[in-house]
Short mmCIF file of C-alpha atoms in Angstrom, two decimals:
data_model
loop_
_atom_site.label_atom_id
_atom_site.label_comp_id
_atom_site.label_asym_id
_atom_site.label_seq_id
_atom_site.Cartn_x
_atom_site.Cartn_y
_atom_site.Cartn_z
CA MET A 1 0.00 0.00 0.00
CA ASP A 2 1.34 3.40 -1.02
CA TYR A 3 -0.18 5.41 1.81
CA GLN A 4 0.99 8.77 0.55
CA ALA A 5 -0.48 8.11 -2.89
CA LYS A 6 -3.85 7.32 -1.33
CA ILE A 7 -3.77 10.56 0.66
CA ASP A 8 -2.85 12.52 -2.48
CA GLU A 9 -5.64 10.78 -4.40
CA SER A 10 -8.23 11.73 -1.78
CA LEU A 11 -7.13 15.37 -1.77
CA ASP A 12 -7.02 15.49 -5.58
CA VAL A 13 -10.70 14.51 -5.68
CA LEU A 14 -11.57 17.54 -3.56
CA HIS A 15 -9.54 19.85 -5.78
CA GLN A 16 -11.04 18.45 -9.00
CA GLU A 17 -14.60 18.84 -7.70
CA GLY A 18 -13.93 22.36 -6.43
CA ARG A 19 -14.62 21.27 -2.85
CA TYR A 20 -11.18 21.69 -1.32
CA ARG A 21 -11.53 23.90 1.75
CA VAL A 22 -8.99 26.63 2.36
CA PHE A 23 -8.37 27.76 5.94
CA HIS A 24 -7.80 31.49 5.65
CA ASN A 25 -5.68 33.11 8.33
CA ILE A 26 -8.23 35.44 9.92
CA ARG A 27 -7.75 37.46 13.13
CA ARG A 28 -10.82 39.23 14.42
CA MET A 29 -10.29 42.81 15.59
CA ASN A 30 -11.47 43.33 19.16
CA GLN A 31 -14.12 46.05 19.45
CA GLN A 32 -14.11 46.41 15.66
CA PHE A 33 -15.83 43.17 14.59
CA PRO A 34 -16.97 42.35 11.87
CA LYS A 35 -13.64 43.81 10.81
CA ALA A 36 -10.74 41.35 10.82
CA ILE A 37 -7.18 41.03 9.59
CA TRP A 38 -6.54 38.56 6.79
CA THR A 39 -2.94 37.40 6.51
CA MET A 40 -2.55 36.48 2.86
CA PRO A 41 -0.37 33.55 1.66
CA SER A 42 2.23 36.16 0.67
CA GLY A 43 2.41 37.31 4.30
CA GLU A 44 0.73 40.63 3.57
CA ALA A 45 -1.93 41.64 6.09
CA ARG A 46 -5.20 43.18 4.92
CA GLU A 47 -8.31 44.44 6.68
CA ILE A 48 -11.50 42.64 5.64
CA THR A 49 -15.16 42.36 6.65
CA VAL A 50 -16.36 38.98 7.92
CA TRP A 51 -19.76 37.96 6.54
CA CYS A 52 -19.89 34.26 7.48
CA GLY A 53 -19.21 34.26 11.21
CA ASN A 54 -21.47 32.59 13.75
CA ASP A 55 -20.94 35.27 16.39
CA TYR A 56 -24.40 36.41 15.37
CA LEU A 57 -24.76 39.34 17.78
CA GLY A 58 -21.12 40.35 18.22
CA MET A 59 -21.11 39.12 21.82
CA GLY A 60 -17.53 37.93 21.44
CA GLN A 61 -16.46 41.55 21.89
CA ASN A 62 -19.07 42.59 24.46
CA PRO A 63 -17.24 44.32 27.37
CA VAL A 64 -19.42 42.60 29.98
CA VAL A 65 -18.47 39.18 28.58
CA GLN A 66 -14.80 40.03 28.29
CA GLN A 67 -14.62 41.43 31.82
CA ALA A 68 -16.21 38.28 33.22
CA MET A 69 -13.53 36.23 31.48
CA PHE A 70 -10.71 38.47 32.77
CA ASN A 71 -12.07 38.20 36.31
CA ALA A 72 -12.28 34.40 36.10
CA ILE A 73 -8.68 34.11 34.92
CA GLU A 74 -7.53 36.27 37.81
CA THR A 75 -9.57 34.19 40.23
CA ALA A 76 -9.05 30.63 38.95
CA GLY A 77 -6.25 30.66 36.40
CA ALA A 78 -6.35 29.35 32.84
CA GLY A 79 -7.61 25.76 32.65
CA SER A 80 -10.18 23.80 34.63
CA GLY A 81 -7.68 21.15 35.69
CA GLY A 82 -9.66 18.07 34.77
CA THR A 83 -12.95 16.45 33.85
CA ARG A 84 -16.10 17.36 35.74
CA ASN A 85 -15.64 14.15 37.76
CA ILE A 86 -12.00 14.83 38.58
CA SER A 87 -11.36 18.36 39.89
CA GLY A 88 -12.86 20.14 36.87
CA ASN A 89 -16.25 20.85 38.45
CA THR A 90 -16.14 24.49 39.54
CA SER A 91 -18.57 27.14 40.68
CA PHE A 92 -18.24 28.69 37.22
CA HIS A 93 -19.67 25.55 35.60
CA LYS A 94 -22.46 25.17 38.15
CA ASP A 95 -23.45 28.83 37.80
CA LEU A 96 -23.50 28.54 34.01
CA GLU A 97 -25.70 25.46 34.14
CA ALA A 98 -28.10 27.19 36.51
CA THR A 99 -28.52 30.18 34.20
CA LEU A 100 -29.03 27.87 31.19
CA ALA A 101 -31.67 25.85 33.03
CA ASP A 102 -33.43 29.11 33.87
CA LEU A 103 -33.18 30.26 30.23
CA HIS A 104 -35.19 27.25 29.07
CA SER A 105 -37.37 26.88 32.18
CA LYS A 106 -35.91 23.43 32.84
CA GLU A 107 -34.83 21.83 36.10
CA ALA A 108 -31.23 21.35 35.00
CA ALA A 109 -28.66 21.82 32.28
CA LEU A 110 -25.46 20.00 31.47
CA VAL A 111 -22.55 21.86 29.87
CA PHE A 112 -20.25 20.21 27.31
CA THR A 113 -17.17 21.41 25.46
CA SER A 114 -19.23 21.98 22.30
CA ALA A 115 -22.77 21.61 21.02
CA TYR A 116 -21.46 18.86 18.72
CA ASN A 117 -20.19 17.00 21.77
CA ALA A 118 -23.49 17.61 23.58
CA ASN A 119 -25.53 16.18 20.70
CA GLU A 120 -23.26 13.22 20.07
CA ALA A 121 -22.84 12.27 23.73
CA THR A 122 -26.51 12.68 24.69
CA LEU A 123 -28.13 11.01 21.70
CA SER A 124 -25.71 8.08 21.84
CA VAL A 125 -26.39 7.39 25.51
CA LEU A 126 -30.20 7.55 25.39
CA PRO A 127 -30.62 3.99 24.02
CA LYS A 128 -28.68 2.79 27.08
CA LEU A 129 -31.06 4.63 29.38
CA PHE A 130 -34.16 3.48 27.48
CA PRO A 131 -33.55 -0.04 26.13
CA GLY A 132 -35.28 -0.64 22.83
CA LEU A 133 -35.49 3.09 22.10
CA ILE A 134 -36.55 3.94 18.54
CA ILE A 135 -35.22 7.28 17.31
CA TYR A 136 -36.93 9.28 14.57
CA SER A 137 -34.57 11.79 12.98
CA ASP A 138 -35.25 14.62 10.52
CA ALA A 139 -33.43 14.08 7.22
CA LEU A 140 -31.58 17.40 7.53
CA ASN A 141 -30.43 17.04 11.11
CA HIS A 142 -26.91 18.21 11.89
CA ALA A 143 -24.00 15.79 11.54
CA SER A 144 -23.54 15.73 15.32
CA MET A 145 -27.08 14.44 15.78
CA ILE A 146 -26.63 11.84 13.06
CA GLU A 147 -23.39 10.64 14.63
CA GLY A 148 -24.90 10.50 18.09
CA ILE A 149 -27.85 8.45 16.89
CA ARG A 150 -25.52 6.14 14.95
CA HIS A 151 -23.24 5.61 17.93
CA GLY A 152 -26.21 4.65 20.10
CA PHE A 153 -26.56 1.46 17.98
CA GLY A 154 -30.32 1.51 18.38
CA GLU A 155 -33.19 1.41 15.90
CA LYS A 156 -33.55 4.61 13.92
CA HIS A 157 -35.81 5.96 11.20
CA VAL A 158 -35.26 9.09 9.09
CA PHE A 159 -38.31 11.12 8.17
CA ARG A 160 -38.38 13.52 5.24
CA HIS A 161 -37.36 17.04 6.17
CA ASN A 162 -40.14 18.80 8.12
CA ASP A 163 -42.62 16.20 6.82
CA VAL A 164 -44.96 15.57 9.74
CA SER A 165 -47.13 13.19 7.70
CA HIS A 166 -44.14 10.98 6.96
CA LEU A 167 -43.17 11.07 10.63
CA ARG A 168 -46.66 9.93 11.56
CA GLU A 169 -46.44 7.02 9.11
CA LEU A 170 -43.21 5.86 10.72
CA LEU A 171 -44.53 6.24 14.26
CA GLU A 172 -47.64 4.24 13.43
CA LYS A 173 -45.51 1.25 12.41
CA ALA A 174 -43.79 0.96 15.79
CA PRO A 175 -45.11 -1.08 18.72
CA LYS A 176 -47.25 1.12 20.95
CA ASP A 177 -45.29 0.27 24.07
CA ALA A 178 -41.84 0.84 22.50
CA PRO A 179 -39.88 3.84 23.83
CA LYS A 180 -39.57 6.52 21.15
CA LEU A 181 -37.65 9.73 20.62
CA ILE A 182 -38.12 12.41 17.93
CA ALA A 183 -34.94 14.36 17.18
CA PHE A 184 -35.12 17.53 15.11
CA GLU A 185 -33.99 21.17 14.91
CA SER A 186 -35.79 24.43 15.53
CA LEU A 187 -33.86 26.28 12.81
CA TYR A 188 -31.96 24.61 10.00
CA SER A 189 -28.92 26.74 9.31
CA MET A 190 -28.20 25.97 5.66
CA ASP A 191 -31.58 27.18 4.34
CA GLY A 192 -32.80 29.12 7.36
CA ASP A 193 -36.14 27.29 7.63
CA PHE A 194 -37.91 26.48 10.88
CA GLY A 195 -38.96 23.07 12.15
CA PRO A 196 -42.70 22.38 12.73
CA ILE A 197 -42.24 22.25 16.48
CA LYS A 198 -45.88 22.31 17.60
CA ASP A 199 -46.93 19.63 15.12
CA ILE A 200 -44.07 17.38 16.19
CA CYS A 201 -44.92 17.92 19.86
CA ASP A 202 -48.52 16.97 19.11
CA LEU A 203 -47.32 13.73 17.52
CA ALA A 204 -45.01 13.07 20.45
CA ASP A 205 -47.94 13.40 22.84
CA GLU A 206 -50.09 11.12 20.71
CA PHE A 207 -47.46 8.39 20.43
CA ASN A 208 -45.89 8.86 23.88
CA ALA A 209 -42.50 9.85 22.45
CA LEU A 210 -39.74 11.96 23.96
CA THR A 211 -38.63 15.09 22.09
CA TYR A 212 -35.07 16.30 21.49
CA ILE A 213 -34.54 19.63 19.74
CA ASP A 214 -31.37 21.33 18.52
CA GLU A 215 -31.69 25.10 19.06
CA VAL A 216 -28.06 25.86 18.19
CA HIS A 217 -28.83 28.54 15.59
CA ALA A 218 -31.70 30.02 17.60
CA VAL A 219 -30.63 30.38 21.25
CA GLY A 220 -29.88 33.99 22.08
CA LEU A 221 -31.61 35.09 18.87
CA TYR A 222 -35.31 34.28 19.35
CA GLY A 223 -37.69 34.53 22.26
CA SER A 224 -38.19 37.32 24.77
CA ARG A 225 -35.05 36.30 26.69
CA GLY A 226 -33.19 34.46 23.95
CA GLY A 227 -34.47 31.00 24.81
CA GLY A 228 -34.82 30.15 21.13
CA VAL A 229 -37.74 29.35 18.87
CA THR A 230 -39.28 27.12 21.53
CA GLU A 231 -39.47 30.12 23.87
CA ARG A 232 -40.73 32.42 21.11
CA ASP A 233 -43.54 30.00 20.29
CA GLY A 234 -44.34 29.08 23.92
CA LEU A 235 -43.37 25.44 23.39
CA ALA A 236 -40.30 24.93 25.61
CA ASP A 237 -42.35 23.08 28.22
CA ARG A 238 -43.33 20.48 25.60
CA ILE A 239 -39.72 19.63 24.71
CA ASP A 240 -37.92 17.06 26.87
CA MET A 241 -34.35 17.95 25.85
CA ILE A 242 -33.09 21.23 24.41
CA ASN A 243 -29.61 21.37 22.90
CA GLY A 244 -27.90 24.73 22.49
CA THR A 245 -24.53 26.32 21.89
CA LEU A 246 -22.51 29.01 23.62
CA ALA A 247 -20.33 29.57 20.55
CA LYS A 248 -22.76 31.35 18.21
CA ALA A 249 -25.17 34.00 19.50
CA TYR A 250 -23.39 33.96 22.86
CA GLY A 251 -20.01 34.50 21.24
CA VAL A 252 -17.91 32.22 23.45
CA MET A 253 -17.55 28.41 23.37
CA GLY A 254 -19.30 25.26 24.55
CA GLY A 255 -22.62 23.48 24.27
CA TYR A 256 -25.30 22.13 26.57
CA VAL A 257 -28.45 20.12 27.03
CA ALA A 258 -31.30 21.39 29.22
CA CYS A 259 -33.81 18.89 30.60
CA ASN A 260 -35.24 17.57 33.86
CA ALA A 261 -32.86 16.98 36.75
CA ASN A 262 -33.00 13.17 36.80
CA LEU A 263 -32.30 12.92 33.07
CA ALA A 264 -29.37 15.34 33.34
CA ASP A 265 -28.02 13.24 36.21
CA ALA A 266 -28.31 10.08 34.14
CA ILE A 267 -26.61 11.64 31.08
CA ARG A 268 -23.66 12.94 33.12
CA SER A 269 -23.34 9.54 34.80
CA TYR A 270 -23.46 7.37 31.66
CA ALA A 271 -22.29 9.42 28.65
CA PRO A 272 -18.59 8.81 27.84
CA GLY A 273 -18.43 12.05 25.87
CA PHE A 274 -19.17 13.92 29.08
CA ILE A 275 -17.36 11.72 31.58
CA PHE A 276 -14.02 11.66 29.79
CA SER A 277 -13.82 15.25 28.47
CA THR A 278 -11.90 17.97 30.28
CA SER A 279 -14.38 20.64 31.32
CA LEU A 280 -14.47 24.14 29.87
CA ALA A 281 -11.91 26.60 31.18
CA PRO A 282 -13.40 28.68 34.01
CA ALA A 283 -12.94 31.87 31.97
CA ILE A 284 -15.00 30.42 29.11
CA ALA A 285 -17.75 29.29 31.48
CA ALA A 286 -17.80 32.71 33.16
CA GLY A 287 -17.91 34.54 29.83
CA ALA A 288 -20.70 32.31 28.56
CA LYS A 289 -22.79 32.90 31.69
CA ALA A 290 -22.30 36.65 31.40
CA SER A 291 -23.39 36.51 27.76
CA VAL A 292 -26.51 34.44 28.47
CA ASP A 293 -27.48 36.76 31.32
CA TYR A 294 -26.84 39.86 29.19
CA LEU A 295 -28.98 38.66 26.30
CA LYS A 296 -31.83 37.77 28.63
CA GLU A 297 -32.13 41.51 29.26
CA HIS A 298 -31.20 43.01 25.87
CA ALA A 299 -33.86 42.07 23.35
CA GLU A 300 -32.96 45.13 21.27
CA LEU A 301 -29.98 43.25 19.84
CA ARG A 302 -32.33 40.57 18.53
CA THR A 303 -34.52 43.24 16.96
CA ILE A 304 -31.60 44.90 15.17
CA HIS A 305 -30.30 41.51 14.08
CA GLN A 306 -33.57 40.67 12.34
CA GLN A 307 -33.68 44.10 10.71
CA ARG A 308 -30.20 43.63 9.26
CA ALA A 309 -31.13 40.22 7.84
CA ARG A 310 -34.31 41.57 6.25
CA ASN A 311 -32.39 44.50 4.77
CA LEU A 312 -29.82 42.24 3.13
CA LYS A 313 -32.44 39.83 1.79
CA THR A 314 -34.50 42.65 0.32
CA GLN A 315 -31.52 44.09 -1.53
CA VAL A 316 -30.25 40.81 -3.01
CA LYS A 317 -33.77 39.85 -4.04
CA ALA A 318 -34.04 43.16 -5.89
CA LEU A 319 -31.00 42.09 -7.93
CA GLY A 320 -32.67 38.82 -8.90
CA MET A 321 -30.35 36.63 -6.90
CA PRO A 322 -31.71 33.27 -5.67
CA VAL A 323 -31.89 33.70 -1.91
CA SER A 324 -33.87 31.46 0.44
CA ASP A 325 -36.12 33.41 2.77
CA TYR A 326 -38.02 31.61 5.51
CA GLY A 327 -38.15 34.62 7.81
CA SER A 328 -35.03 33.74 9.79
CA HIS A 329 -31.69 35.53 10.10
CA ILE A 330 -29.91 33.12 7.74
CA VAL A 331 -29.21 34.53 4.24
CA PRO A 332 -28.20 31.72 1.83
CA ILE A 333 -27.59 32.80 -1.77
CA HIS A 334 -27.67 29.78 -4.05
CA VAL A 335 -24.94 29.29 -6.64
CA GLY A 336 -25.46 25.62 -7.52
CA ASP A 337 -21.93 24.92 -8.70
CA PRO A 338 -18.95 24.15 -6.41
CA VAL A 339 -16.31 25.69 -8.70
CA LYS A 340 -18.23 28.91 -9.23
CA CYS A 341 -19.17 29.05 -5.57
CA LYS A 342 -15.51 29.03 -4.57
CA MET A 343 -14.65 31.41 -7.42
CA LEU A 344 -17.21 33.90 -6.16
CA SER A 345 -15.94 33.53 -2.59
CA ASP A 346 -12.33 34.08 -3.68
CA MET A 347 -13.19 37.14 -5.77
CA LEU A 348 -15.21 38.71 -2.96
CA LEU A 349 -12.25 38.33 -0.63
CA GLU A 350 -9.44 39.29 -2.98
CA GLU A 351 -11.17 42.12 -4.86
CA HIS A 352 -13.56 43.53 -2.27
CA GLY A 353 -12.22 42.50 1.14
CA ILE A 354 -15.42 40.57 1.88
CA TYR A 355 -14.98 37.19 3.56
CA VAL A 356 -17.63 34.50 3.09
CA GLN A 357 -16.80 30.83 2.82
CA PRO A 358 -18.39 28.66 0.10
CA ILE A 359 -20.78 25.99 1.39
CA ASN A 360 -20.29 22.84 -0.68
CA PHE A 361 -20.94 19.09 -0.42
CA PRO A 362 -21.09 17.29 2.01
CA THR A 363 -22.41 20.17 4.11
CA VAL A 364 -25.17 20.62 1.52
CA PRO A 365 -26.29 18.28 -1.31
CA ARG A 366 -24.48 18.49 -4.64
CA GLY A 367 -26.05 21.07 -6.92
CA THR A 368 -27.18 23.25 -4.00
CA GLU A 369 -23.84 24.94 -3.30
CA ARG A 370 -24.26 28.38 -1.81
CA LEU A 371 -22.79 31.39 -0.06
CA ARG A 372 -24.27 31.72 3.42
CA PHE A 373 -24.26 35.24 4.85
CA THR A 374 -24.83 36.00 8.51
CA PRO A 375 -25.58 39.69 9.04
CA SER A 376 -25.33 40.92 12.61
CA PRO A 377 -26.16 44.08 14.57
CA VAL A 378 -22.54 45.19 14.07
CA HIS A 379 -22.80 45.05 10.27
CA SER A 380 -23.61 48.61 9.22
CA ASP A 381 -25.91 49.71 6.39
CA THR A 382 -22.77 50.79 4.52
CA MET A 383 -21.27 47.31 4.85
CA ILE A 384 -24.50 45.80 3.51
CA ARG A 385 -24.47 48.15 0.51
CA ASP A 386 -20.82 47.32 -0.19
CA LEU A 387 -21.64 43.60 -0.10
CA VAL A 388 -24.65 43.94 -2.39
CA ASN A 389 -22.71 46.06 -4.87
CA ALA A 390 -19.87 43.52 -4.91
CA LEU A 391 -22.28 40.64 -5.50
CA ASP A 392 -23.97 42.58 -8.29
CA ASP A 393 -20.60 43.14 -9.96
CA LEU A 394 -19.30 39.58 -9.62
CA TRP A 395 -22.49 37.63 -10.33
CA GLY A 396 -22.26 38.32 -14.04
CA GLN A 397 -18.50 37.79 -14.13
CA CYS A 398 -19.09 34.26 -12.83
CA ALA A 399 -21.76 33.70 -15.52
CA LEU A 400 -24.50 33.07 -12.96
CA ASN A 401 -28.17 33.47 -13.82
CA ARG A 402 -30.56 35.84 -12.13
CA LEU A 403 -34.22 35.23 -11.36
CA LYS A 404 -36.82 36.93 -13.54
CA MET A 405 -38.63 39.44 -11.38
CA SER A 406 -42.41 39.77 -11.82
CA GLY A 407 -43.90 43.23 -12.32
#
């Protein structure tokens, strides 16, 4: 076996299909985000505007969050010193979990090193807690949910995306007394569409199934206190487990699951992904708590965020560009070709100082390649105009079609 040749062959496939991912050297500018410094391959540094970040509200540079992190470092040092079971369980972690439980009106919350880890560890351990568990998973669930379900080695069924009728068909085929779990998302980040939460909860009640929802792209952004779409729609009490992240709207790092106290106790006691992972650094936990608490009280940031997203969508629609609009803050502009998608991304960066990564397979299906923009309250109207003008200029250069506008 020529191992190096096999590695080269695998990488060549990505290059030939236009799917090879380049890690740009980007350094965010504190108190100036979405501005950042791009260090080019030549070594030259250039100021750019980031348009694909997940720090949706700019909380990564919020002074309250930063001060909480500084204070924690002065108090407790850098790292946590171990897993939660072995010296890594601090007051910072307990306080963060308490504020997350309060956010979702749950008895408890369990903090993980990432939302990916939280999904994978929790969903994989549930079949151990409920022998014979049948899991029903939305077709567009995140990779972390898919991996967690797979690693649980239990029975699973995939229902068509947001298709409640198909879900019902699958549920009807299962034994009535079998334990069941429906796993889905509140907001699907690639298209920006919402899950039919109420309808799924109604089915869960009818078939005595547990519910597990991923609110990663919604926590901090929806609801009166930032509890996500489930809070906005008054449905949090009907969801058994809510997964969220601290690395997007909250601008820090980490993930969690909020649920009842006994279930949280069982997950922390049985899930290897929790048991054997070093806990978050105290500074990260402190910063995350400060961010969650801040956004509970500052709904105006959510209002501005939605306004910015609507503004961008309105302007790109006026240019006839194919943008998905489900009323969320996600702005995906469809290109449909991996080579042209990367070409457009490269030209935006090199010619206009606008940074947005191409979204290609396997993140999205082949033929649906896109640029996914994430406007935030710290993106000004001028920045939006500059982006729209750049897209208008480059769309034709990349020989991309525009939609015919009625009227």
